[in-house]
């Protein structure tokens, strides 16, 4: 993101950052206060830590892992934040015909992307690969009044495709609670703009190029009261023989995604919504994903691998809706 240039008179730029969810969070605000706000800094840290403690699959005592260990047929009360994320996850699971699936935890572990193992488990992979699976909305029941969850079958939930986005939303809520009108919050590449940078000028955010070996910008987007999230094949992957497999799982085959989509970026009002749809559209693939995005009015940018080249196709007015034969090479 752009960080240079003179600041408007009377406004001060403050940056807060730290570690969370195995990566880093950051917040930039424009404020009339010259001094850093320690109370705000503590509230931002507490917000992301709360999400991590509730939804991490890397913390055995997280609320999500306790739910994973809960007995089938027994109602389990969960914290409000986790319940809210599960609601959104199930809604997008239905809307995406099951292709955003937070019940792929056992597959993630089998391929060495989870907390239990860093190496593929060939036996577990063979047992699961190609097996049919019911949609997650058929395996979980939510009780809004009691804020409780009932598992109808044994399932290992993994919210990595939505929790980070919700963590960004939680930081945006902190800014709103502190009556901060202009800010940019993010966890790794998931970002959300609160208001604009200054005087109606949007925040500029870099889109990462889907490169396996180095990190560099592909382009820029401008955000104002909106969020962006990206799902890609280039950040977390494993090599088996001569083949490279992404950490994104395809519930249709119970294994890693296999298509030529390098990344999908989605812009939405909430970052958790953008996060989940970016994953769903990537799993769908370029043709089906583009059709769904345009039908549902989702702002999405697909980067497609074509040999050594990248091609882009887009949906929605933010990225500029182009047809598949109007692709730009990079």
PDB file of C-alpha atoms in Angstrom:
ATOM      1  CA  UNK A   1       0.000   0.000   0.000  1.00  0.00           C
ATOM      2  CA  UNK A   2       1.143   3.547  -0.554  1.00  0.00           C
ATOM      3  CA  UNK A   3       2.708   5.137   2.499  1.00  0.00           C
ATOM      4  CA  UNK A   4       4.370   8.280   1.221  1.00  0.00           C
ATOM      5  CA  UNK A   5       3.274  11.820   0.626  1.00  0.00           C
ATOM      6  CA  UNK A   6       2.581  14.826   2.847  1.00  0.00           C
ATOM      7  CA  UNK A   7      -0.108  14.586   5.499  1.00  0.00           C
ATOM      8  CA  UNK A   8      -2.962  17.128   5.528  1.00  0.00           C
ATOM      9  CA  UNK A   9      -2.638  19.885   8.072  1.00  0.00           C
ATOM     10  CA  UNK A  10      -4.118  18.935  11.432  1.00  0.00           C
ATOM     11  CA  UNK A  11      -4.086  15.162  10.797  1.00  0.00           C
ATOM     12  CA  UNK A  12      -1.524  12.709  12.099  1.00  0.00           C
ATOM     13  CA  UNK A  13      -0.806   9.246  10.766  1.00  0.00           C
ATOM     14  CA  UNK A  14      -0.474   6.451  13.329  1.00  0.00           C
ATOM     15  CA  UNK A  15       0.483   2.838  12.674  1.00  0.00           C
ATOM     16  CA  UNK A  16      -0.226  -0.107  14.977  1.00  0.00           C
ATOM     17  CA  UNK A  17       0.914  -3.651  14.219  1.00  0.00           C
ATOM     18  CA  UNK A  18       1.811  -6.969  15.769  1.00  0.00           C
ATOM     19  CA  UNK A  19       1.652 -10.726  15.383  1.00  0.00           C
ATOM     20  CA  UNK A  20      -1.476 -12.846  15.193  1.00  0.00           C
ATOM     21  CA  UNK A  21      -2.747 -16.033  13.496  1.00  0.00           C
ATOM     22  CA  UNK A  22       0.745 -16.986  12.389  1.00  0.00           C
ATOM     23  CA  UNK A  23       1.178 -13.713  10.512  1.00  0.00           C
ATOM     24  CA  UNK A  24       0.917  -9.964  11.218  1.00  0.00           C
ATOM     25  CA  UNK A  25      -1.896  -7.499  11.679  1.00  0.00           C
ATOM     26  CA  UNK A  26      -1.644  -3.797  10.923  1.00  0.00           C
ATOM     27  CA  UNK A  27      -3.723  -0.667  11.352  1.00  0.00           C
ATOM     28  CA  UNK A  28      -3.180   2.782   9.900  1.00  0.00           C
ATOM     29  CA  UNK A  29      -5.331   5.653  11.089  1.00  0.00           C
ATOM     30  CA  UNK A  30      -5.536   9.363  10.350  1.00  0.00           C
ATOM     31  CA  UNK A  31      -6.234  11.235  13.569  1.00  0.00           C
ATOM     32  CA  UNK A  32      -6.280  14.736  14.952  1.00  0.00           C
ATOM     33  CA  UNK A  33      -4.381  13.422  17.973  1.00  0.00           C
ATOM     34  CA  UNK A  34      -0.614  13.885  17.813  1.00  0.00           C
ATOM     35  CA  UNK A  35       0.070  11.125  20.345  1.00  0.00           C
ATOM     36  CA  UNK A  36      -0.463   7.401  19.833  1.00  0.00           C
ATOM     37  CA  UNK A  37      -3.551   6.113  21.607  1.00  0.00           C
ATOM     38  CA  UNK A  38      -2.411   3.288  23.886  1.00  0.00           C
ATOM     39  CA  UNK A  39      -5.999   2.307  24.713  1.00  0.00           C
ATOM     40  CA  UNK A  40      -6.758   1.922  20.995  1.00  0.00           C
ATOM     41  CA  UNK A  41      -3.589  -0.090  20.457  1.00  0.00           C
ATOM     42  CA  UNK A  42      -4.537  -2.478  23.265  1.00  0.00           C
ATOM     43  CA  UNK A  43      -8.097  -2.823  21.956  1.00  0.00           C
ATOM     44  CA  UNK A  44      -6.873  -3.732  18.453  1.00  0.00           C
ATOM     45  CA  UNK A  45      -4.547  -6.391  19.853  1.00  0.00           C
ATOM     46  CA  UNK A  46      -7.301  -7.767  22.075  1.00  0.00           C
ATOM     47  CA  UNK A  47      -9.673  -8.001  19.097  1.00  0.00           C
ATOM     48  CA  UNK A  48      -7.375 -10.139  16.948  1.00  0.00           C
ATOM     49  CA  UNK A  49      -6.253 -12.237  19.918  1.00  0.00           C
ATOM     50  CA  UNK A  50      -9.885 -12.989  20.774  1.00  0.00           C
ATOM     51  CA  UNK A  51     -10.525 -14.242  17.234  1.00  0.00           C
ATOM     52  CA  UNK A  52      -7.363 -16.345  17.289  1.00  0.00           C
ATOM     53  CA  UNK A  53      -8.174 -17.895  20.693  1.00  0.00           C
ATOM     54  CA  UNK A  54     -11.694 -18.735  19.578  1.00  0.00           C
ATOM     55  CA  UNK A  55     -11.125 -19.938  15.992  1.00  0.00           C
ATOM     56  CA  UNK A  56      -7.571 -21.243  15.672  1.00  0.00           C
ATOM     57  CA  UNK A  57      -6.949 -24.860  14.693  1.00  0.00           C
ATOM     58  CA  UNK A  58      -3.392 -24.446  15.998  1.00  0.00           C
ATOM     59  CA  UNK A  59      -4.504 -23.885  19.601  1.00  0.00           C
ATOM     60  CA  UNK A  60      -5.801 -27.138  21.155  1.00  0.00           C
ATOM     61  CA  UNK A  61      -7.859 -25.197  23.707  1.00  0.00           C
ATOM     62  CA  UNK A  62      -9.529 -22.811  21.228  1.00  0.00           C
ATOM     63  CA  UNK A  63     -13.320 -22.747  21.225  1.00  0.00           C
ATOM     64  CA  UNK A  64     -13.311 -24.157  17.685  1.00  0.00           C
ATOM     65  CA  UNK A  65     -11.171 -27.131  18.705  1.00  0.00           C
ATOM     66  CA  UNK A  66     -13.416 -27.745  21.709  1.00  0.00           C
ATOM     67  CA  UNK A  67     -16.357 -27.811  19.313  1.00  0.00           C
ATOM     68  CA  UNK A  68     -14.455 -30.260  17.104  1.00  0.00           C
ATOM     69  CA  UNK A  69     -14.021 -32.536  20.125  1.00  0.00           C
ATOM     70  CA  UNK A  70     -17.665 -32.198  21.233  1.00  0.00           C
ATOM     71  CA  UNK A  71     -19.842 -35.293  21.041  1.00  0.00           C
ATOM     72  CA  UNK A  72     -22.240 -35.780  18.154  1.00  0.00           C
ATOM     73  CA  UNK A  73     -25.834 -34.946  19.090  1.00  0.00           C
ATOM     74  CA  UNK A  74     -24.883 -32.693  22.026  1.00  0.00           C
ATOM     75  CA  UNK A  75     -25.537 -28.956  21.949  1.00  0.00           C
ATOM     76  CA  UNK A  76     -22.372 -26.899  22.527  1.00  0.00           C
ATOM     77  CA  UNK A  77     -22.512 -23.240  23.531  1.00  0.00           C
ATOM     78  CA  UNK A  78     -19.940 -21.099  21.705  1.00  0.00           C
ATOM     79  CA  UNK A  79     -18.831 -17.445  21.997  1.00  0.00           C
ATOM     80  CA  UNK A  80     -20.755 -14.800  20.049  1.00  0.00           C
ATOM     81  CA  UNK A  81     -17.913 -14.138  17.585  1.00  0.00           C
ATOM     82  CA  UNK A  82     -17.496 -17.809  16.708  1.00  0.00           C
ATOM     83  CA  UNK A  83     -21.256 -18.234  16.315  1.00  0.00           C
ATOM     84  CA  UNK A  84     -21.367 -15.239  13.958  1.00  0.00           C
ATOM     85  CA  UNK A  85     -18.579 -16.669  11.794  1.00  0.00           C
ATOM     86  CA  UNK A  86     -20.221 -20.097  11.688  1.00  0.00           C
ATOM     87  CA  UNK A  87     -23.468 -18.444  10.547  1.00  0.00           C
ATOM     88  CA  UNK A  88     -21.681 -16.665   7.700  1.00  0.00           C
ATOM     89  CA  UNK A  89     -19.724 -19.797   6.794  1.00  0.00           C
ATOM     90  CA  UNK A  90     -22.901 -21.881   6.512  1.00  0.00           C
ATOM     91  CA  UNK A  91     -24.651 -19.153   4.497  1.00  0.00           C
ATOM     92  CA  UNK A  92     -21.819 -19.003   1.965  1.00  0.00           C
ATOM     93  CA  UNK A  93     -21.581 -22.809   1.958  1.00  0.00           C
ATOM     94  CA  UNK A  94     -25.203 -22.899   0.766  1.00  0.00           C
ATOM     95  CA  UNK A  95     -24.793 -20.005  -1.663  1.00  0.00           C
ATOM     96  CA  UNK A  96     -21.688 -21.592  -3.221  1.00  0.00           C
ATOM     97  CA  UNK A  97     -23.297 -25.042  -3.611  1.00  0.00           C
ATOM     98  CA  UNK A  98     -20.982 -26.395  -0.934  1.00  0.00           C
ATOM     99  CA  UNK A  99     -17.718 -25.235  -2.511  1.00  0.00           C
ATOM    100  CA  UNK A 100     -16.845 -23.038   0.434  1.00  0.00           C
ATOM    101  CA  UNK A 101     -16.579 -25.844   2.953  1.00  0.00           C
ATOM    102  CA  UNK A 102     -15.294 -25.263   6.508  1.00  0.00           C
ATOM    103  CA  UNK A 103     -15.500 -29.002   7.270  1.00  0.00           C
ATOM    104  CA  UNK A 104     -12.299 -29.906   5.403  1.00  0.00           C
ATOM    105  CA  UNK A 105     -10.102 -29.988   8.514  1.00  0.00           C
ATOM    106  CA  UNK A 106      -9.268 -33.680   8.198  1.00  0.00           C
ATOM    107  CA  UNK A 107      -8.228 -33.212   4.561  1.00  0.00           C
ATOM    108  CA  UNK A 108      -6.091 -30.191   5.448  1.00  0.00           C
ATOM    109  CA  UNK A 109      -4.320 -32.291   8.091  1.00  0.00           C
ATOM    110  CA  UNK A 110      -3.850 -35.234   5.738  1.00  0.00           C
ATOM    111  CA  UNK A 111      -1.998 -33.081   3.221  1.00  0.00           C
ATOM    112  CA  UNK A 112       0.304 -31.565   5.858  1.00  0.00           C
ATOM    113  CA  UNK A 113      -1.229 -28.089   6.027  1.00  0.00           C
ATOM    114  CA  UNK A 114      -2.729 -28.419   9.512  1.00  0.00           C
ATOM    115  CA  UNK A 115      -1.405 -28.206  13.042  1.00  0.00           C
ATOM    116  CA  UNK A 116      -1.060 -31.961  13.542  1.00  0.00           C
ATOM    117  CA  UNK A 117       1.458 -32.622  10.764  1.00  0.00           C
ATOM    118  CA  UNK A 118       3.709 -30.745   8.367  1.00  0.00           C
ATOM    119  CA  UNK A 119       4.050 -33.744   6.022  1.00  0.00           C
ATOM    120  CA  UNK A 120       1.427 -35.444   3.831  1.00  0.00           C
ATOM    121  CA  UNK A 121      -0.089 -38.599   5.345  1.00  0.00           C
ATOM    122  CA  UNK A 122      -0.322 -40.940   2.364  1.00  0.00           C
ATOM    123  CA  UNK A 123      -2.630 -43.418   4.115  1.00  0.00           C
ATOM    124  CA  UNK A 124      -5.082 -40.718   5.195  1.00  0.00           C
ATOM    125  CA  UNK A 125      -4.959 -39.088   1.756  1.00  0.00           C
ATOM    126  CA  UNK A 126      -5.859 -42.366   0.048  1.00  0.00           C
ATOM    127  CA  UNK A 127      -8.676 -43.037   2.499  1.00  0.00           C
ATOM    128  CA  UNK A 128     -10.295 -39.647   1.860  1.00  0.00           C
ATOM    129  CA  UNK A 129      -9.474 -38.844  -1.759  1.00  0.00           C
ATOM    130  CA  UNK A 130     -12.507 -39.135  -4.002  1.00  0.00           C
ATOM    131  CA  UNK A 131     -14.924 -39.893  -1.173  1.00  0.00           C
ATOM    132  CA  UNK A 132     -18.267 -38.111  -1.283  1.00  0.00           C
ATOM    133  CA  UNK A 133     -19.123 -35.837   1.626  1.00  0.00           C
ATOM    134  CA  UNK A 134     -22.377 -34.231   2.756  1.00  0.00           C
ATOM    135  CA  UNK A 135     -22.500 -30.412   2.778  1.00  0.00           C
ATOM    136  CA  UNK A 136     -21.532 -28.833   6.085  1.00  0.00           C
ATOM    137  CA  UNK A 137     -24.930 -27.155   6.461  1.00  0.00           C
ATOM    138  CA  UNK A 138     -26.387 -30.650   6.687  1.00  0.00           C
ATOM    139  CA  UNK A 139     -23.962 -31.603   9.471  1.00  0.00           C
ATOM    140  CA  UNK A 140     -24.381 -28.591  11.764  1.00  0.00           C
ATOM    141  CA  UNK A 141     -27.443 -27.037  13.357  1.00  0.00           C
ATOM    142  CA  UNK A 142     -27.297 -23.581  14.926  1.00  0.00           C
ATOM    143  CA  UNK A 143     -29.543 -22.402  17.759  1.00  0.00           C
ATOM    144  CA  UNK A 144     -29.583 -18.592  17.681  1.00  0.00           C
ATOM    145  CA  UNK A 145     -31.407 -18.174  20.960  1.00  0.00           C
ATOM    146  CA  UNK A 146     -28.991 -20.348  22.929  1.00  0.00           C
ATOM    147  CA  UNK A 147     -26.001 -19.455  20.747  1.00  0.00           C
ATOM    148  CA  UNK A 148     -25.227 -23.145  20.507  1.00  0.00           C
ATOM    149  CA  UNK A 149     -24.111 -25.628  17.855  1.00  0.00           C
ATOM    150  CA  UNK A 150     -25.208 -29.232  17.334  1.00  0.00           C
ATOM    151  CA  UNK A 151     -23.062 -31.640  15.324  1.00  0.00           C
ATOM    152  CA  UNK A 152     -25.091 -34.296  13.511  1.00  0.00           C
ATOM    153  CA  UNK A 153     -21.954 -36.228  12.536  1.00  0.00           C
ATOM    154  CA  UNK A 154     -18.307 -36.224  13.520  1.00  0.00           C
ATOM    155  CA  UNK A 155     -16.617 -33.413  11.632  1.00  0.00           C
ATOM    156  CA  UNK A 156     -13.424 -31.403  11.955  1.00  0.00           C
ATOM    157  CA  UNK A 157     -14.102 -27.732  11.285  1.00  0.00           C
ATOM    158  CA  UNK A 158     -11.421 -25.468   9.832  1.00  0.00           C
ATOM    159  CA  UNK A 159     -12.276 -21.766   9.570  1.00  0.00           C
ATOM    160  CA  UNK A 160      -8.999 -20.643   7.961  1.00  0.00           C
ATOM    161  CA  UNK A 161     -10.949 -19.513   4.892  1.00  0.00           C
ATOM    162  CA  UNK A 162     -12.992 -16.975   6.844  1.00  0.00           C
ATOM    163  CA  UNK A 163     -11.524 -16.358  10.328  1.00  0.00           C
ATOM    164  CA  UNK A 164      -8.727 -14.083   9.171  1.00  0.00           C
ATOM    165  CA  UNK A 165     -11.255 -11.946   7.320  1.00  0.00           C
ATOM    166  CA  UNK A 166     -13.389 -11.774  10.448  1.00  0.00           C
ATOM    167  CA  UNK A 167     -10.317 -10.700  12.412  1.00  0.00           C
ATOM    168  CA  UNK A 168     -10.022  -7.748  10.042  1.00  0.00           C
ATOM    169  CA  UNK A 169     -13.693  -6.929  10.593  1.00  0.00           C
ATOM    170  CA  UNK A 170     -13.132  -7.083  14.355  1.00  0.00           C
ATOM    171  CA  UNK A 171     -10.403  -4.448  14.057  1.00  0.00           C
ATOM    172  CA  UNK A 172     -12.700  -2.266  11.955  1.00  0.00           C
ATOM    173  CA  UNK A 173     -15.299  -2.549  14.727  1.00  0.00           C
ATOM    174  CA  UNK A 174     -12.677  -1.298  17.198  1.00  0.00           C
ATOM    175  CA  UNK A 175     -12.052   1.774  15.044  1.00  0.00           C
ATOM    176  CA  UNK A 176     -15.787   2.432  14.913  1.00  0.00           C
ATOM    177  CA  UNK A 177     -16.042   2.050  18.692  1.00  0.00           C
ATOM    178  CA  UNK A 178     -13.303   4.662  19.096  1.00  0.00           C
ATOM    179  CA  UNK A 179     -15.148   6.934  16.628  1.00  0.00           C
ATOM    180  CA  UNK A 180     -12.259   6.830  14.162  1.00  0.00           C
ATOM    181  CA  UNK A 181     -13.543   7.825  10.727  1.00  0.00           C
ATOM    182  CA  UNK A 182     -10.449   7.145   8.604  1.00  0.00           C
ATOM    183  CA  UNK A 183      -8.447   3.939   8.896  1.00  0.00           C
ATOM    184  CA  UNK A 184      -7.102   0.885   7.115  1.00  0.00           C
ATOM    185  CA  UNK A 185      -6.907  -2.443   8.941  1.00  0.00           C
ATOM    186  CA  UNK A 186      -5.446  -5.700   7.721  1.00  0.00           C
ATOM    187  CA  UNK A 187      -4.170  -9.168   8.532  1.00  0.00           C
ATOM    188  CA  UNK A 188      -1.605 -10.217   5.969  1.00  0.00           C
ATOM    189  CA  UNK A 189      -3.302  -9.562   2.601  1.00  0.00           C
ATOM    190  CA  UNK A 190      -6.873  -9.248   3.876  1.00  0.00           C
ATOM    191  CA  UNK A 191      -7.725  -5.542   4.234  1.00  0.00           C
ATOM    192  CA  UNK A 192     -10.647  -3.312   5.143  1.00  0.00           C
ATOM    193  CA  UNK A 193     -10.941   0.432   4.747  1.00  0.00           C
ATOM    194  CA  UNK A 194     -12.885   2.482   7.275  1.00  0.00           C
ATOM    195  CA  UNK A 195     -13.869   5.656   5.499  1.00  0.00           C
ATOM    196  CA  UNK A 196     -11.208   7.127   3.236  1.00  0.00           C
ATOM    197  CA  UNK A 197      -7.603   8.149   3.675  1.00  0.00           C
ATOM    198  CA  UNK A 198      -8.263  11.902   3.738  1.00  0.00           C
ATOM    199  CA  UNK A 199     -10.789  14.231   2.165  1.00  0.00           C
ATOM    200  CA  UNK A 200     -12.545  11.442   0.274  1.00  0.00           C
ATOM    201  CA  UNK A 201      -9.329  10.000  -1.237  1.00  0.00           C
ATOM    202  CA  UNK A 202      -9.596   6.174  -1.072  1.00  0.00           C
ATOM    203  CA  UNK A 203      -6.970   4.004   0.528  1.00  0.00           C
ATOM    204  CA  UNK A 204      -4.593   2.379  -1.965  1.00  0.00           C
ATOM    205  CA  UNK A 205      -3.942  -1.328  -1.416  1.00  0.00           C
ATOM    206  CA  UNK A 206      -1.530  -3.526  -3.338  1.00  0.00           C
ATOM    207  CA  UNK A 207      -2.675  -6.798  -4.895  1.00  0.00           C
ATOM    208  CA  UNK A 208       0.011  -9.441  -4.635  1.00  0.00           C
ATOM    209  CA  UNK A 209       1.324 -11.186  -7.736  1.00  0.00           C
ATOM    210  CA  UNK A 210       0.771 -14.968  -7.423  1.00  0.00           C
ATOM    211  CA  UNK A 211       4.446 -15.913  -7.462  1.00  0.00           C
ATOM    212  CA  UNK A 212       5.731 -19.033  -5.678  1.00  0.00           C
ATOM    213  CA  UNK A 213       9.231 -17.667  -5.006  1.00  0.00           C
ATOM    214  CA  UNK A 214       8.922 -13.951  -4.262  1.00  0.00           C
ATOM    215  CA  UNK A 215       6.487 -11.296  -3.109  1.00  0.00           C
ATOM    216  CA  UNK A 216       5.727  -8.380  -5.392  1.00  0.00           C
ATOM    217  CA  UNK A 217       2.737  -6.280  -6.369  1.00  0.00           C
ATOM    218  CA  UNK A 218       0.529  -7.183  -9.308  1.00  0.00           C
ATOM    219  CA  UNK A 219      -1.468  -3.960  -9.187  1.00  0.00           C
ATOM    220  CA  UNK A 220      -3.384  -1.577  -6.959  1.00  0.00           C
ATOM    221  CA  UNK A 221      -6.988  -1.263  -5.852  1.00  0.00           C
ATOM    222  CA  UNK A 222      -8.641   1.664  -4.092  1.00  0.00           C
ATOM    223  CA  UNK A 223     -10.877   1.059  -1.095  1.00  0.00           C
ATOM    224  CA  UNK A 224     -13.352   3.254   0.736  1.00  0.00           C
ATOM    225  CA  UNK A 225     -15.671   1.666   3.299  1.00  0.00           C
ATOM    226  CA  UNK A 226     -14.977  -1.729   1.750  1.00  0.00           C
ATOM    227  CA  UNK A 227     -12.851  -4.834   2.264  1.00  0.00           C
ATOM    228  CA  UNK A 228     -10.715  -7.052   0.053  1.00  0.00           C
ATOM    229  CA  UNK A 229      -9.506 -10.624   0.477  1.00  0.00           C
ATOM    230  CA  UNK A 230      -7.463 -12.896  -1.779  1.00  0.00           C
ATOM    231  CA  UNK A 231      -7.244 -16.665  -2.047  1.00  0.00           C
ATOM    232  CA  UNK A 232      -4.292 -18.074  -3.981  1.00  0.00           C
ATOM    233  CA  UNK A 233      -2.254 -21.162  -4.818  1.00  0.00           C
ATOM    234  CA  UNK A 234       1.153 -19.578  -4.210  1.00  0.00           C
ATOM    235  CA  UNK A 235       1.540 -18.925  -0.468  1.00  0.00           C
ATOM    236  CA  UNK A 236       1.012 -22.353   1.115  1.00  0.00           C
ATOM    237  CA  UNK A 237       1.679 -25.411  -0.980  1.00  0.00           C
ATOM    238  CA  UNK A 238       3.313 -28.824  -0.879  1.00  0.00           C
ATOM    239  CA  UNK A 239       5.312 -30.674  -3.493  1.00  0.00           C
ATOM    240  CA  UNK A 240       4.577 -34.379  -3.993  1.00  0.00           C
ATOM    241  CA  UNK A 241       6.929 -35.852  -6.552  1.00  0.00           C
ATOM    242  CA  UNK A 242       6.988 -33.428  -9.464  1.00  0.00           C
ATOM    243  CA  UNK A 243       3.562 -31.956  -8.701  1.00  0.00           C
ATOM    244  CA  UNK A 244       2.705 -28.889  -6.625  1.00  0.00           C
ATOM    245  CA  UNK A 245      -0.517 -28.882  -4.601  1.00  0.00           C
ATOM    246  CA  UNK A 246      -2.156 -25.814  -3.089  1.00  0.00           C
ATOM    247  CA  UNK A 247      -3.475 -25.680   0.485  1.00  0.00           C
ATOM    248  CA  UNK A 248      -6.965 -24.870  -0.856  1.00  0.00           C
ATOM    249  CA  UNK A 249      -9.121 -27.989  -0.683  1.00  0.00           C
ATOM    250  CA  UNK A 250     -11.792 -29.042  -3.171  1.00  0.00           C
ATOM    251  CA  UNK A 251     -14.656 -30.724  -1.281  1.00  0.00           C
ATOM    252  CA  UNK A 252     -15.795 -32.394  -4.519  1.00  0.00           C
ATOM    253  CA  UNK A 253     -12.710 -34.621  -4.545  1.00  0.00           C
ATOM    254  CA  UNK A 254     -11.616 -34.476  -0.886  1.00  0.00           C
ATOM    255  CA  UNK A 255      -8.213 -33.251  -1.948  1.00  0.00           C
ATOM    256  CA  UNK A 256      -6.247 -30.179  -3.032  1.00  0.00           C
ATOM    257  CA  UNK A 257      -7.664 -27.945  -5.705  1.00  0.00           C
ATOM    258  CA  UNK A 258      -6.513 -28.728  -9.240  1.00  0.00           C
ATOM    259  CA  UNK A 259      -7.250 -25.974 -11.734  1.00  0.00           C
ATOM    260  CA  UNK A 260      -5.380 -23.122 -13.381  1.00  0.00           C
ATOM    261  CA  UNK A 261      -6.664 -20.323 -11.129  1.00  0.00           C
ATOM    262  CA  UNK A 262      -3.670 -18.695  -9.446  1.00  0.00           C
ATOM    263  CA  UNK A 263      -5.692 -16.345  -7.251  1.00  0.00           C
ATOM    264  CA  UNK A 264      -9.079 -14.741  -6.727  1.00  0.00           C
ATOM    265  CA  UNK A 265      -9.531 -11.365  -5.050  1.00  0.00           C
ATOM    266  CA  UNK A 266     -12.969 -10.293  -3.844  1.00  0.00           C
ATOM    267  CA  UNK A 267     -14.168  -6.887  -2.662  1.00  0.00           C
ATOM    268  CA  UNK A 268     -17.151  -6.804  -0.305  1.00  0.00           C
ATOM    269  CA  UNK A 269     -18.544  -4.785   2.564  1.00  0.00           C
ATOM    270  CA  UNK A 270     -17.230  -7.230   5.172  1.00  0.00           C
ATOM    271  CA  UNK A 271     -13.830  -8.867   5.004  1.00  0.00           C
ATOM    272  CA  UNK A 272     -15.062 -12.256   6.226  1.00  0.00           C
ATOM    273  CA  UNK A 273     -17.541 -12.309   3.333  1.00  0.00           C
ATOM    274  CA  UNK A 274     -14.797 -11.401   0.858  1.00  0.00           C
ATOM    275  CA  UNK A 275     -12.508 -14.016   2.414  1.00  0.00           C
ATOM    276  CA  UNK A 276     -14.982 -16.880   2.093  1.00  0.00           C
ATOM    277  CA  UNK A 277     -16.130 -15.970  -1.430  1.00  0.00           C
ATOM    278  CA  UNK A 278     -12.531 -15.675  -2.639  1.00  0.00           C
ATOM    279  CA  UNK A 279     -12.013 -19.300  -1.587  1.00  0.00           C
ATOM    280  CA  UNK A 280     -15.325 -20.473  -3.049  1.00  0.00           C
ATOM    281  CA  UNK A 281     -14.739 -18.818  -6.438  1.00  0.00           C
ATOM    282  CA  UNK A 282     -11.219 -20.211  -6.623  1.00  0.00           C
ATOM    283  CA  UNK A 283     -12.524 -23.729  -6.037  1.00  0.00           C
ATOM    284  CA  UNK A 284     -15.195 -23.237  -8.712  1.00  0.00           C
ATOM    285  CA  UNK A 285     -12.589 -22.403 -11.328  1.00  0.00           C
ATOM    286  CA  UNK A 286     -12.473 -19.556 -13.825  1.00  0.00           C
ATOM    287  CA  UNK A 287     -15.521 -20.331 -15.959  1.00  0.00           C
ATOM    288  CA  UNK A 288     -17.981 -21.400 -13.259  1.00  0.00           C
ATOM    289  CA  UNK A 289     -16.589 -18.901 -10.742  1.00  0.00           C
ATOM    290  CA  UNK A 290     -16.955 -16.001 -13.137  1.00  0.00           C
ATOM    291  CA  UNK A 291     -20.541 -17.030 -13.910  1.00  0.00           C
ATOM    292  CA  UNK A 292     -21.461 -17.208 -10.211  1.00  0.00           C
ATOM    293  CA  UNK A 293     -19.703 -13.943  -9.368  1.00  0.00           C
ATOM    294  CA  UNK A 294     -21.529 -12.048 -12.098  1.00  0.00           C
ATOM    295  CA  UNK A 295     -24.868 -13.667 -11.257  1.00  0.00           C
ATOM    296  CA  UNK A 296     -24.524 -12.735  -7.578  1.00  0.00           C
ATOM    297  CA  UNK A 297     -23.057  -9.277  -8.151  1.00  0.00           C
ATOM    298  CA  UNK A 298     -19.714 -10.143  -6.542  1.00  0.00           C
ATOM    299  CA  UNK A 299     -16.721  -7.932  -7.338  1.00  0.00           C
ATOM    300  CA  UNK A 300     -13.968 -10.404  -8.195  1.00  0.00           C
ATOM    301  CA  UNK A 301     -10.624 -10.530  -9.974  1.00  0.00           C
ATOM    302  CA  UNK A 302      -9.418 -13.922 -11.253  1.00  0.00           C
ATOM    303  CA  UNK A 303      -5.749 -14.393 -12.160  1.00  0.00           C
ATOM    304  CA  UNK A 304      -5.353 -17.430 -14.411  1.00  0.00           C
ATOM    305  CA  UNK A 305      -2.138 -19.340 -15.103  1.00  0.00           C
ATOM    306  CA  UNK A 306      -1.565 -19.777 -18.840  1.00  0.00           C
ATOM    307  CA  UNK A 307       1.862 -21.351 -19.118  1.00  0.00           C
ATOM    308  CA  UNK A 308       4.302 -18.701 -17.881  1.00  0.00           C
ATOM    309  CA  UNK A 309       1.745 -15.917 -18.304  1.00  0.00           C
ATOM    310  CA  UNK A 310      -1.030 -14.616 -16.089  1.00  0.00           C
ATOM    311  CA  UNK A 311      -4.393 -13.659 -17.513  1.00  0.00           C
ATOM    312  CA  UNK A 312      -7.052 -11.737 -15.675  1.00  0.00           C
ATOM    313  CA  UNK A 313     -10.811 -11.858 -15.862  1.00  0.00           C
ATOM    314  CA  UNK A 314     -13.111  -9.761 -13.717  1.00  0.00           C
ATOM    315  CA  UNK A 315     -16.650  -9.492 -12.423  1.00  0.00           C
ATOM    316  CA  UNK A 316     -18.430  -6.496 -10.959  1.00  0.00           C
ATOM    317  CA  UNK A 317     -18.047  -2.745 -11.409  1.00  0.00           C
ATOM    318  CA  UNK A 318     -15.160  -2.265  -8.968  1.00  0.00           C
ATOM    319  CA  UNK A 319     -12.683  -4.309 -11.002  1.00  0.00           C
ATOM    320  CA  UNK A 320     -14.462  -3.510 -14.262  1.00  0.00           C
ATOM    321  CA  UNK A 321     -16.572  -6.292 -15.717  1.00  0.00           C
ATOM    322  CA  UNK A 322     -14.791  -7.713 -18.749  1.00  0.00           C
ATOM    323  CA  UNK A 323     -15.737 -10.646 -20.881  1.00  0.00           C
ATOM    324  CA  UNK A 324     -13.491 -13.693 -21.057  1.00  0.00           C
ATOM    325  CA  UNK A 325     -12.144 -12.641 -24.443  1.00  0.00           C
ATOM    326  CA  UNK A 326     -10.997  -9.286 -23.069  1.00  0.00           C
ATOM    327  CA  UNK A 327      -8.220 -10.670 -20.898  1.00  0.00           C
ATOM    328  CA  UNK A 328      -5.060  -8.741 -20.089  1.00  0.00           C
ATOM    329  CA  UNK A 329      -1.696 -10.504 -19.954  1.00  0.00           C
ATOM    330  CA  UNK A 330       0.882  -9.731 -17.273  1.00  0.00           C
TER     331      UNK A 330
END
